[in-house]
């Protein structure tokens, strides 16, 4: 299992449990520890508060370890909305240049559409691709939310990276044949939401009203974890990491202790029987369970 560190927590408060943005000194320690542990891929976005600037200041302060960082960032979700098509490429170029400046870097591992709706406008994909070709960006891609968006992403040969939601409860892409096609096309897959915004680690008895409906699912999940003597964190992360169609499991942390927990899971494999049990138990779930947009 390969891990990639997400940075949304470094730029803003995030998560259903009310996660607080850590102090920049704490972020500095987390980044240094991550690099020492061999984590080199870091996912960020201009929409993640001041995360890009935090990363940039770290890179400037620690140029030697920062050389190993492989950065992925994203076009702001509304960058092209209600803008003339004639200036889309220029808008993308401007956003790329601003991200590069904030990140204190000369290039990106990948640059993604943060708004997958752009995939349904071929002119947008063309402008995006042309802009990225004029900057030091290795691959272009998209962050998707639905199987429909995933299928559309695979229809473009230019798209080489796709970020997907994937977790114990969310098997929609397994059922659509997405992973087989992505592997055939050589597309890199980053899986986010392995904890479903922290829901999979919550006490079923302490759920906020917005997700009270998930109590039965969480109780069953915890029951399976107890049967196999595996922690909910190990089960959630290990489940995503065991998928041979996933190249990187994205995760986020608030402190060094959490980072150490994730790193310790890299070489821990779930029992195949447990994976089969989880797949069978959660083969069909309510859409609102896997779509945080429906929790409010």
PDB file of C-alpha atoms in Angstrom:
ATOM      1  CA  UNK A   1       0.000   0.000   0.000  1.00  0.00           C
ATOM      2  CA  UNK A   2       1.348   3.427  -0.995  1.00  0.00           C
ATOM      3  CA  UNK A   3       0.276   6.436   1.032  1.00  0.00           C
ATOM      4  CA  UNK A   4      -0.163  10.019  -0.151  1.00  0.00           C
ATOM      5  CA  UNK A   5      -0.635  12.770   2.407  1.00  0.00           C
ATOM      6  CA  UNK A   6      -3.624  15.049   1.913  1.00  0.00           C
ATOM      7  CA  UNK A   7      -3.239  18.615   3.132  1.00  0.00           C
ATOM      8  CA  UNK A   8      -6.761  19.999   3.434  1.00  0.00           C
ATOM      9  CA  UNK A   9      -6.397  19.954   7.256  1.00  0.00           C
ATOM     10  CA  UNK A  10      -3.294  22.132   6.978  1.00  0.00           C
ATOM     11  CA  UNK A  11      -5.254  24.974   5.432  1.00  0.00           C
ATOM     12  CA  UNK A  12      -8.690  24.834   7.057  1.00  0.00           C
ATOM     13  CA  UNK A  13     -10.884  23.069   9.629  1.00  0.00           C
ATOM     14  CA  UNK A  14     -12.098  19.808   8.143  1.00  0.00           C
ATOM     15  CA  UNK A  15     -14.088  16.663   8.921  1.00  0.00           C
ATOM     16  CA  UNK A  16     -17.403  15.616  10.382  1.00  0.00           C
ATOM     17  CA  UNK A  17     -15.846  15.445  13.846  1.00  0.00           C
ATOM     18  CA  UNK A  18     -14.940  19.123  13.763  1.00  0.00           C
ATOM     19  CA  UNK A  19     -11.233  18.693  13.098  1.00  0.00           C
ATOM     20  CA  UNK A  20      -9.225  21.827  13.793  1.00  0.00           C
ATOM     21  CA  UNK A  21      -6.485  23.185  11.562  1.00  0.00           C
ATOM     22  CA  UNK A  22      -3.154  22.405  13.277  1.00  0.00           C
ATOM     23  CA  UNK A  23      -0.632  25.149  14.006  1.00  0.00           C
ATOM     24  CA  UNK A  24       1.957  25.679  11.289  1.00  0.00           C
ATOM     25  CA  UNK A  25       4.743  24.480  13.603  1.00  0.00           C
ATOM     26  CA  UNK A  26       2.872  21.189  13.990  1.00  0.00           C
ATOM     27  CA  UNK A  27       2.407  20.920  10.223  1.00  0.00           C
ATOM     28  CA  UNK A  28       6.143  21.434   9.764  1.00  0.00           C
ATOM     29  CA  UNK A  29       6.860  18.479  12.064  1.00  0.00           C
ATOM     30  CA  UNK A  30       4.256  16.328  10.308  1.00  0.00           C
ATOM     31  CA  UNK A  31       5.737  17.044   6.869  1.00  0.00           C
ATOM     32  CA  UNK A  32       9.279  16.328   8.033  1.00  0.00           C
ATOM     33  CA  UNK A  33       8.194  13.057   9.640  1.00  0.00           C
ATOM     34  CA  UNK A  34       6.246  12.041   6.542  1.00  0.00           C
ATOM     35  CA  UNK A  35       9.256  12.598   4.295  1.00  0.00           C
ATOM     36  CA  UNK A  36      11.526  10.687   6.675  1.00  0.00           C
ATOM     37  CA  UNK A  37       9.057   7.801   6.546  1.00  0.00           C
ATOM     38  CA  UNK A  38       9.226   7.683   2.758  1.00  0.00           C
ATOM     39  CA  UNK A  39       5.950   9.451   1.963  1.00  0.00           C
ATOM     40  CA  UNK A  40       6.660  11.610  -1.079  1.00  0.00           C
ATOM     41  CA  UNK A  41       3.251  12.359  -2.638  1.00  0.00           C
ATOM     42  CA  UNK A  42       1.301  15.306  -1.234  1.00  0.00           C
ATOM     43  CA  UNK A  43      -2.176  16.320  -2.368  1.00  0.00           C
ATOM     44  CA  UNK A  44      -3.336  19.913  -2.082  1.00  0.00           C
ATOM     45  CA  UNK A  45      -5.552  22.501  -3.799  1.00  0.00           C
ATOM     46  CA  UNK A  46      -6.009  26.235  -4.009  1.00  0.00           C
ATOM     47  CA  UNK A  47      -9.453  25.649  -2.466  1.00  0.00           C
ATOM     48  CA  UNK A  48      -7.911  24.212   0.724  1.00  0.00           C
ATOM     49  CA  UNK A  49      -7.672  27.519   2.564  1.00  0.00           C
ATOM     50  CA  UNK A  50      -4.012  28.472   2.909  1.00  0.00           C
ATOM     51  CA  UNK A  51      -2.665  24.903   2.534  1.00  0.00           C
ATOM     52  CA  UNK A  52      -0.591  25.724  -0.552  1.00  0.00           C
ATOM     53  CA  UNK A  53       1.065  28.631   1.236  1.00  0.00           C
ATOM     54  CA  UNK A  54       1.806  26.471   4.284  1.00  0.00           C
ATOM     55  CA  UNK A  55       3.458  23.883   2.042  1.00  0.00           C
ATOM     56  CA  UNK A  56       5.367  26.602   0.210  1.00  0.00           C
ATOM     57  CA  UNK A  57       6.760  28.057   3.416  1.00  0.00           C
ATOM     58  CA  UNK A  58       7.864  24.576   4.488  1.00  0.00           C
ATOM     59  CA  UNK A  59       9.576  23.996   1.155  1.00  0.00           C
ATOM     60  CA  UNK A  60      11.414  27.315   1.389  1.00  0.00           C
ATOM     61  CA  UNK A  61      12.528  26.622   4.960  1.00  0.00           C
ATOM     62  CA  UNK A  62      13.537  23.000   4.287  1.00  0.00           C
ATOM     63  CA  UNK A  63      14.777  22.913   0.672  1.00  0.00           C
ATOM     64  CA  UNK A  64      16.769  19.687   1.009  1.00  0.00           C
ATOM     65  CA  UNK A  65      14.017  17.291   2.186  1.00  0.00           C
ATOM     66  CA  UNK A  66      11.473  19.181   0.071  1.00  0.00           C
ATOM     67  CA  UNK A  67      13.249  17.987  -3.077  1.00  0.00           C
ATOM     68  CA  UNK A  68      11.571  14.604  -2.575  1.00  0.00           C
ATOM     69  CA  UNK A  69       8.061  16.069  -2.553  1.00  0.00           C
ATOM     70  CA  UNK A  70       5.760  15.157  -5.444  1.00  0.00           C
ATOM     71  CA  UNK A  71       2.947  17.705  -5.412  1.00  0.00           C
ATOM     72  CA  UNK A  72      -0.572  17.362  -6.777  1.00  0.00           C
ATOM     73  CA  UNK A  73      -2.802  20.446  -6.858  1.00  0.00           C
ATOM     74  CA  UNK A  74      -6.130  21.428  -8.360  1.00  0.00           C
ATOM     75  CA  UNK A  75      -7.866  24.135 -10.347  1.00  0.00           C
ATOM     76  CA  UNK A  76     -10.364  26.066  -8.180  1.00  0.00           C
ATOM     77  CA  UNK A  77     -13.855  24.546  -8.599  1.00  0.00           C
ATOM     78  CA  UNK A  78     -15.389  27.761  -9.933  1.00  0.00           C
ATOM     79  CA  UNK A  79     -12.438  28.927 -12.041  1.00  0.00           C
ATOM     80  CA  UNK A  80     -14.200  28.431 -15.391  1.00  0.00           C
ATOM     81  CA  UNK A  81     -17.820  28.798 -14.312  1.00  0.00           C
ATOM     82  CA  UNK A  82     -19.662  31.566 -16.172  1.00  0.00           C
ATOM     83  CA  UNK A  83     -16.427  32.699 -17.831  1.00  0.00           C
ATOM     84  CA  UNK A  84     -16.045  33.145 -21.616  1.00  0.00           C
ATOM     85  CA  UNK A  85     -14.656  30.015 -23.268  1.00  0.00           C
ATOM     86  CA  UNK A  86     -12.166  32.142 -25.176  1.00  0.00           C
ATOM     87  CA  UNK A  87     -10.224  32.880 -21.975  1.00  0.00           C
ATOM     88  CA  UNK A  88     -10.423  29.446 -20.300  1.00  0.00           C
ATOM     89  CA  UNK A  89      -6.847  28.544 -21.181  1.00  0.00           C
ATOM     90  CA  UNK A  90      -5.540  31.874 -19.868  1.00  0.00           C
ATOM     91  CA  UNK A  91      -7.508  31.419 -16.645  1.00  0.00           C
ATOM     92  CA  UNK A  92      -6.002  27.962 -16.126  1.00  0.00           C
ATOM     93  CA  UNK A  93      -2.495  29.291 -16.797  1.00  0.00           C
ATOM     94  CA  UNK A  94      -3.031  32.048 -14.255  1.00  0.00           C
ATOM     95  CA  UNK A  95      -4.237  29.591 -11.614  1.00  0.00           C
ATOM     96  CA  UNK A  96      -1.318  27.234 -12.260  1.00  0.00           C
ATOM     97  CA  UNK A  97       1.204  30.056 -11.941  1.00  0.00           C
ATOM     98  CA  UNK A  98      -0.365  31.234  -8.680  1.00  0.00           C
ATOM     99  CA  UNK A  99      -0.295  27.708  -7.250  1.00  0.00           C
ATOM    100  CA  UNK A 100       3.344  27.229  -8.276  1.00  0.00           C
ATOM    101  CA  UNK A 101       4.231  30.498  -6.570  1.00  0.00           C
ATOM    102  CA  UNK A 102       2.362  29.641  -3.379  1.00  0.00           C
ATOM    103  CA  UNK A 103       3.927  26.174  -3.308  1.00  0.00           C
ATOM    104  CA  UNK A 104       7.421  27.536  -3.959  1.00  0.00           C
ATOM    105  CA  UNK A 105       7.950  24.912  -6.652  1.00  0.00           C
ATOM    106  CA  UNK A 106       8.901  24.802 -10.317  1.00  0.00           C
ATOM    107  CA  UNK A 107       6.646  21.883 -11.238  1.00  0.00           C
ATOM    108  CA  UNK A 108       3.821  19.548 -10.252  1.00  0.00           C
ATOM    109  CA  UNK A 109       3.388  15.801 -10.349  1.00  0.00           C
ATOM    110  CA  UNK A 110      -0.185  16.422 -11.484  1.00  0.00           C
ATOM    111  CA  UNK A 111      -2.756  19.192 -11.818  1.00  0.00           C
ATOM    112  CA  UNK A 112      -6.424  18.272 -11.543  1.00  0.00           C
ATOM    113  CA  UNK A 113      -9.876  19.598 -12.220  1.00  0.00           C
ATOM    114  CA  UNK A 114     -11.419  20.068  -8.768  1.00  0.00           C
ATOM    115  CA  UNK A 115     -14.827  20.373 -10.409  1.00  0.00           C
ATOM    116  CA  UNK A 116     -15.588  17.176 -12.345  1.00  0.00           C
ATOM    117  CA  UNK A 117     -18.482  18.881 -14.149  1.00  0.00           C
ATOM    118  CA  UNK A 118     -15.836  20.371 -16.423  1.00  0.00           C
ATOM    119  CA  UNK A 119     -15.369  16.910 -17.934  1.00  0.00           C
ATOM    120  CA  UNK A 120     -18.695  17.274 -19.702  1.00  0.00           C
ATOM    121  CA  UNK A 121     -17.395  20.223 -21.718  1.00  0.00           C
ATOM    122  CA  UNK A 122     -14.772  19.081 -24.188  1.00  0.00           C
ATOM    123  CA  UNK A 123     -13.608  22.665 -24.704  1.00  0.00           C
ATOM    124  CA  UNK A 124     -12.777  22.871 -21.008  1.00  0.00           C
ATOM    125  CA  UNK A 125     -10.695  19.699 -21.090  1.00  0.00           C
ATOM    126  CA  UNK A 126      -8.907  20.893 -24.212  1.00  0.00           C
ATOM    127  CA  UNK A 127      -8.113  24.309 -22.698  1.00  0.00           C
ATOM    128  CA  UNK A 128      -6.986  22.662 -19.456  1.00  0.00           C
ATOM    129  CA  UNK A 129      -4.708  20.229 -21.275  1.00  0.00           C
ATOM    130  CA  UNK A 130      -3.192  22.912 -23.499  1.00  0.00           C
ATOM    131  CA  UNK A 131      -2.486  25.144 -20.510  1.00  0.00           C
ATOM    132  CA  UNK A 132      -0.849  22.362 -18.537  1.00  0.00           C
ATOM    133  CA  UNK A 133       1.369  21.477 -21.518  1.00  0.00           C
ATOM    134  CA  UNK A 134       2.819  24.999 -21.303  1.00  0.00           C
ATOM    135  CA  UNK A 135       3.828  24.517 -17.673  1.00  0.00           C
ATOM    136  CA  UNK A 136       6.045  21.927 -15.896  1.00  0.00           C
ATOM    137  CA  UNK A 137       3.218  19.529 -15.090  1.00  0.00           C
ATOM    138  CA  UNK A 138       3.713  15.790 -15.574  1.00  0.00           C
ATOM    139  CA  UNK A 139       0.071  14.679 -15.739  1.00  0.00           C
ATOM    140  CA  UNK A 140      -3.412  16.131 -15.770  1.00  0.00           C
ATOM    141  CA  UNK A 141      -6.407  14.638 -14.064  1.00  0.00           C
ATOM    142  CA  UNK A 142      -9.621  15.121 -12.144  1.00  0.00           C
ATOM    143  CA  UNK A 143     -11.165  14.582  -8.750  1.00  0.00           C
ATOM    144  CA  UNK A 144     -14.482  12.768  -9.212  1.00  0.00           C
ATOM    145  CA  UNK A 145     -17.426  11.949  -6.956  1.00  0.00           C
ATOM    146  CA  UNK A 146     -19.730   9.697  -8.964  1.00  0.00           C
ATOM    147  CA  UNK A 147     -19.453   6.667 -11.286  1.00  0.00           C
ATOM    148  CA  UNK A 148     -20.814   8.821 -14.102  1.00  0.00           C
ATOM    149  CA  UNK A 149     -17.929  11.278 -13.676  1.00  0.00           C
ATOM    150  CA  UNK A 150     -15.462   8.392 -13.408  1.00  0.00           C
ATOM    151  CA  UNK A 151     -16.615   6.918 -16.708  1.00  0.00           C
ATOM    152  CA  UNK A 152     -16.427  10.305 -18.387  1.00  0.00           C
ATOM    153  CA  UNK A 153     -12.877  10.840 -17.099  1.00  0.00           C
ATOM    154  CA  UNK A 154     -11.769   7.592 -18.713  1.00  0.00           C
ATOM    155  CA  UNK A 155     -13.143   8.737 -22.064  1.00  0.00           C
ATOM    156  CA  UNK A 156     -10.302  11.286 -22.356  1.00  0.00           C
ATOM    157  CA  UNK A 157      -6.853   9.960 -23.187  1.00  0.00           C
ATOM    158  CA  UNK A 158      -5.420  13.205 -21.770  1.00  0.00           C
ATOM    159  CA  UNK A 159      -6.644  12.344 -18.260  1.00  0.00           C
ATOM    160  CA  UNK A 160      -3.849  10.356 -16.575  1.00  0.00           C
ATOM    161  CA  UNK A 161      -4.759  10.759 -12.885  1.00  0.00           C
ATOM    162  CA  UNK A 162      -8.145  10.267 -11.242  1.00  0.00           C
ATOM    163  CA  UNK A 163      -8.922  10.872  -7.578  1.00  0.00           C
ATOM    164  CA  UNK A 164     -11.854   8.807  -6.373  1.00  0.00           C
ATOM    165  CA  UNK A 165     -13.875   8.315  -3.195  1.00  0.00           C
ATOM    166  CA  UNK A 166     -13.404   4.750  -1.956  1.00  0.00           C
ATOM    167  CA  UNK A 167     -14.095   3.056   1.348  1.00  0.00           C
ATOM    168  CA  UNK A 168     -15.699   0.063   3.029  1.00  0.00           C
ATOM    169  CA  UNK A 169     -19.184   1.462   2.391  1.00  0.00           C
ATOM    170  CA  UNK A 170     -18.607   2.888  -1.091  1.00  0.00           C
ATOM    171  CA  UNK A 171     -18.194   0.168  -3.703  1.00  0.00           C
ATOM    172  CA  UNK A 172     -19.912   1.934  -6.583  1.00  0.00           C
ATOM    173  CA  UNK A 173     -16.799   1.956  -8.759  1.00  0.00           C
ATOM    174  CA  UNK A 174     -16.167  -1.753  -8.186  1.00  0.00           C
ATOM    175  CA  UNK A 175     -19.597  -2.482  -9.550  1.00  0.00           C
ATOM    176  CA  UNK A 176     -19.115  -0.272 -12.637  1.00  0.00           C
ATOM    177  CA  UNK A 177     -15.959  -1.884 -14.051  1.00  0.00           C
ATOM    178  CA  UNK A 178     -14.045   1.359 -13.538  1.00  0.00           C
ATOM    179  CA  UNK A 179     -10.889  -0.135 -12.069  1.00  0.00           C
ATOM    180  CA  UNK A 180     -10.373  -2.650 -14.850  1.00  0.00           C
ATOM    181  CA  UNK A 181     -10.669   0.042 -17.502  1.00  0.00           C
ATOM    182  CA  UNK A 182      -8.421   2.483 -15.623  1.00  0.00           C
ATOM    183  CA  UNK A 183      -5.689  -0.135 -15.310  1.00  0.00           C
ATOM    184  CA  UNK A 184      -6.013  -1.001 -18.998  1.00  0.00           C
ATOM    185  CA  UNK A 185      -5.486   2.671 -19.880  1.00  0.00           C
ATOM    186  CA  UNK A 186      -2.611   3.139 -17.436  1.00  0.00           C
ATOM    187  CA  UNK A 187      -4.405   5.800 -15.396  1.00  0.00           C
ATOM    188  CA  UNK A 188      -3.103   6.438 -11.875  1.00  0.00           C
ATOM    189  CA  UNK A 189      -5.756   6.157  -9.163  1.00  0.00           C
ATOM    190  CA  UNK A 190      -5.650   8.055  -5.877  1.00  0.00           C
ATOM    191  CA  UNK A 191      -8.295   6.919  -3.374  1.00  0.00           C
ATOM    192  CA  UNK A 192      -9.550   9.456  -0.862  1.00  0.00           C
ATOM    193  CA  UNK A 193     -12.266   9.198   1.806  1.00  0.00           C
ATOM    194  CA  UNK A 194     -11.101   5.844   3.188  1.00  0.00           C
ATOM    195  CA  UNK A 195     -12.503   7.056   6.529  1.00  0.00           C
ATOM    196  CA  UNK A 196     -15.521   8.741   4.913  1.00  0.00           C
ATOM    197  CA  UNK A 197     -14.638  12.100   6.517  1.00  0.00           C
ATOM    198  CA  UNK A 198     -13.988  10.335   9.816  1.00  0.00           C
ATOM    199  CA  UNK A 199     -17.375   8.621   9.998  1.00  0.00           C
ATOM    200  CA  UNK A 200     -15.864   5.124  10.054  1.00  0.00           C
ATOM    201  CA  UNK A 201     -13.978   5.924  13.250  1.00  0.00           C
ATOM    202  CA  UNK A 202     -16.912   7.420  15.143  1.00  0.00           C
ATOM    203  CA  UNK A 203     -18.756   5.831  18.045  1.00  0.00           C
ATOM    204  CA  UNK A 204     -22.172   4.686  16.748  1.00  0.00           C
ATOM    205  CA  UNK A 205     -23.705   6.015  19.971  1.00  0.00           C
ATOM    206  CA  UNK A 206     -22.223   9.495  19.519  1.00  0.00           C
ATOM    207  CA  UNK A 207     -23.236  10.357  15.962  1.00  0.00           C
ATOM    208  CA  UNK A 208     -24.468  13.875  15.149  1.00  0.00           C
ATOM    209  CA  UNK A 209     -28.044  14.150  13.923  1.00  0.00           C
ATOM    210  CA  UNK A 210     -26.963  14.576  10.289  1.00  0.00           C
ATOM    211  CA  UNK A 211     -25.559  11.024  10.154  1.00  0.00           C
ATOM    212  CA  UNK A 212     -27.645   9.282  12.810  1.00  0.00           C
ATOM    213  CA  UNK A 213     -29.010   7.064  10.028  1.00  0.00           C
ATOM    214  CA  UNK A 214     -25.549   5.461   9.740  1.00  0.00           C
ATOM    215  CA  UNK A 215     -25.657   3.904  13.204  1.00  0.00           C
ATOM    216  CA  UNK A 216     -26.598   0.407  12.010  1.00  0.00           C
ATOM    217  CA  UNK A 217     -23.903   0.387   9.355  1.00  0.00           C
ATOM    218  CA  UNK A 218     -21.241   1.468  11.839  1.00  0.00           C
ATOM    219  CA  UNK A 219     -22.334  -1.106  14.403  1.00  0.00           C
ATOM    220  CA  UNK A 220     -21.998  -3.854  11.799  1.00  0.00           C
ATOM    221  CA  UNK A 221     -18.616  -2.520  10.692  1.00  0.00           C
ATOM    222  CA  UNK A 222     -17.339  -2.498  14.277  1.00  0.00           C
ATOM    223  CA  UNK A 223     -18.701  -5.967  14.865  1.00  0.00           C
ATOM    224  CA  UNK A 224     -16.701  -7.299  11.900  1.00  0.00           C
ATOM    225  CA  UNK A 225     -13.590  -5.496  13.172  1.00  0.00           C
ATOM    226  CA  UNK A 226     -13.988  -7.170  16.571  1.00  0.00           C
ATOM    227  CA  UNK A 227     -14.473 -10.592  14.969  1.00  0.00           C
ATOM    228  CA  UNK A 228     -11.144 -10.273  13.169  1.00  0.00           C
ATOM    229  CA  UNK A 229      -9.387  -8.390  16.002  1.00  0.00           C
ATOM    230  CA  UNK A 230      -8.624  -5.444  13.741  1.00  0.00           C
ATOM    231  CA  UNK A 231      -9.012  -1.759  14.652  1.00  0.00           C
ATOM    232  CA  UNK A 232     -11.521   0.336  12.687  1.00  0.00           C
ATOM    233  CA  UNK A 233      -8.625   2.465  11.383  1.00  0.00           C
ATOM    234  CA  UNK A 234      -6.674  -0.549  10.165  1.00  0.00           C
ATOM    235  CA  UNK A 235      -9.804  -2.020   8.603  1.00  0.00           C
ATOM    236  CA  UNK A 236     -10.758   1.195   6.794  1.00  0.00           C
ATOM    237  CA  UNK A 237      -7.300   2.049   5.473  1.00  0.00           C
ATOM    238  CA  UNK A 238      -6.312  -1.544   4.830  1.00  0.00           C
ATOM    239  CA  UNK A 239      -9.477  -2.183   2.851  1.00  0.00           C
ATOM    240  CA  UNK A 240      -8.668   0.610   0.391  1.00  0.00           C
ATOM    241  CA  UNK A 241      -4.975  -0.258   0.343  1.00  0.00           C
ATOM    242  CA  UNK A 242      -5.665  -3.891  -0.529  1.00  0.00           C
ATOM    243  CA  UNK A 243      -7.360  -2.953  -3.799  1.00  0.00           C
ATOM    244  CA  UNK A 244      -5.023  -3.719  -6.698  1.00  0.00           C
ATOM    245  CA  UNK A 245      -6.660  -0.994  -8.772  1.00  0.00           C
ATOM    246  CA  UNK A 246      -5.636   1.749  -6.339  1.00  0.00           C
ATOM    247  CA  UNK A 247      -2.150   3.270  -6.644  1.00  0.00           C
ATOM    248  CA  UNK A 248      -2.221   5.632  -3.658  1.00  0.00           C
ATOM    249  CA  UNK A 249      -4.409   5.872  -0.560  1.00  0.00           C
ATOM    250  CA  UNK A 250      -4.857   9.515   0.382  1.00  0.00           C
ATOM    251  CA  UNK A 251      -5.032  10.278   4.087  1.00  0.00           C
ATOM    252  CA  UNK A 252      -5.060  13.322   6.295  1.00  0.00           C
ATOM    253  CA  UNK A 253      -3.727  13.888   9.805  1.00  0.00           C
ATOM    254  CA  UNK A 254      -3.832  16.572  12.487  1.00  0.00           C
ATOM    255  CA  UNK A 255      -0.739  15.493  14.420  1.00  0.00           C
ATOM    256  CA  UNK A 256       2.376  13.300  14.401  1.00  0.00           C
ATOM    257  CA  UNK A 257       0.716  10.531  16.388  1.00  0.00           C
ATOM    258  CA  UNK A 258      -1.911  10.051  13.699  1.00  0.00           C
ATOM    259  CA  UNK A 259       0.806  10.054  11.040  1.00  0.00           C
ATOM    260  CA  UNK A 260       2.683   7.301  12.897  1.00  0.00           C
ATOM    261  CA  UNK A 261      -0.509   5.237  13.037  1.00  0.00           C
ATOM    262  CA  UNK A 262      -0.966   5.446   9.275  1.00  0.00           C
ATOM    263  CA  UNK A 263       2.675   4.673   8.558  1.00  0.00           C
ATOM    264  CA  UNK A 264       2.458   1.596  10.771  1.00  0.00           C
ATOM    265  CA  UNK A 265      -0.404   0.308   8.609  1.00  0.00           C
ATOM    266  CA  UNK A 266       1.545   0.351   5.356  1.00  0.00           C
ATOM    267  CA  UNK A 267       2.746  -3.222   5.734  1.00  0.00           C
ATOM    268  CA  UNK A 268      -0.295  -4.548   7.629  1.00  0.00           C
ATOM    269  CA  UNK A 269      -2.581  -6.610   5.432  1.00  0.00           C
ATOM    270  CA  UNK A 270      -6.172  -7.481   6.246  1.00  0.00           C
ATOM    271  CA  UNK A 271      -7.174 -11.151   6.287  1.00  0.00           C
ATOM    272  CA  UNK A 272      -8.673 -11.996   2.860  1.00  0.00           C
ATOM    273  CA  UNK A 273     -11.701 -13.453   4.654  1.00  0.00           C
ATOM    274  CA  UNK A 274     -12.322 -10.097   6.335  1.00  0.00           C
ATOM    275  CA  UNK A 275     -12.220  -8.252   3.031  1.00  0.00           C
ATOM    276  CA  UNK A 276     -14.728 -10.715   1.593  1.00  0.00           C
ATOM    277  CA  UNK A 277     -16.982 -10.293   4.631  1.00  0.00           C
ATOM    278  CA  UNK A 278     -16.919  -6.506   4.325  1.00  0.00           C
ATOM    279  CA  UNK A 279     -17.661  -6.679   0.612  1.00  0.00           C
ATOM    280  CA  UNK A 280     -20.599  -9.000   1.149  1.00  0.00           C
ATOM    281  CA  UNK A 281     -22.045  -7.072   4.090  1.00  0.00           C
ATOM    282  CA  UNK A 282     -21.928  -3.665   2.411  1.00  0.00           C
ATOM    283  CA  UNK A 283     -22.571  -4.645  -1.194  1.00  0.00           C
ATOM    284  CA  UNK A 284     -25.687  -2.476  -1.220  1.00  0.00           C
ATOM    285  CA  UNK A 285     -26.014   0.644   0.923  1.00  0.00           C
ATOM    286  CA  UNK A 286     -28.044   3.853   0.874  1.00  0.00           C
ATOM    287  CA  UNK A 287     -26.686   6.537  -1.418  1.00  0.00           C
ATOM    288  CA  UNK A 288     -26.757   9.080   1.389  1.00  0.00           C
ATOM    289  CA  UNK A 289     -24.288   6.940   3.346  1.00  0.00           C
ATOM    290  CA  UNK A 290     -21.546   7.360   0.724  1.00  0.00           C
ATOM    291  CA  UNK A 291     -22.360  10.917  -0.341  1.00  0.00           C
ATOM    292  CA  UNK A 292     -21.458  13.490   2.367  1.00  0.00           C
ATOM    293  CA  UNK A 293     -23.244  16.158   0.346  1.00  0.00           C
ATOM    294  CA  UNK A 294     -26.502  14.491   1.439  1.00  0.00           C
ATOM    295  CA  UNK A 295     -25.682  14.605   5.145  1.00  0.00           C
ATOM    296  CA  UNK A 296     -26.751  18.211   5.645  1.00  0.00           C
TER     297      UNK A 296
END
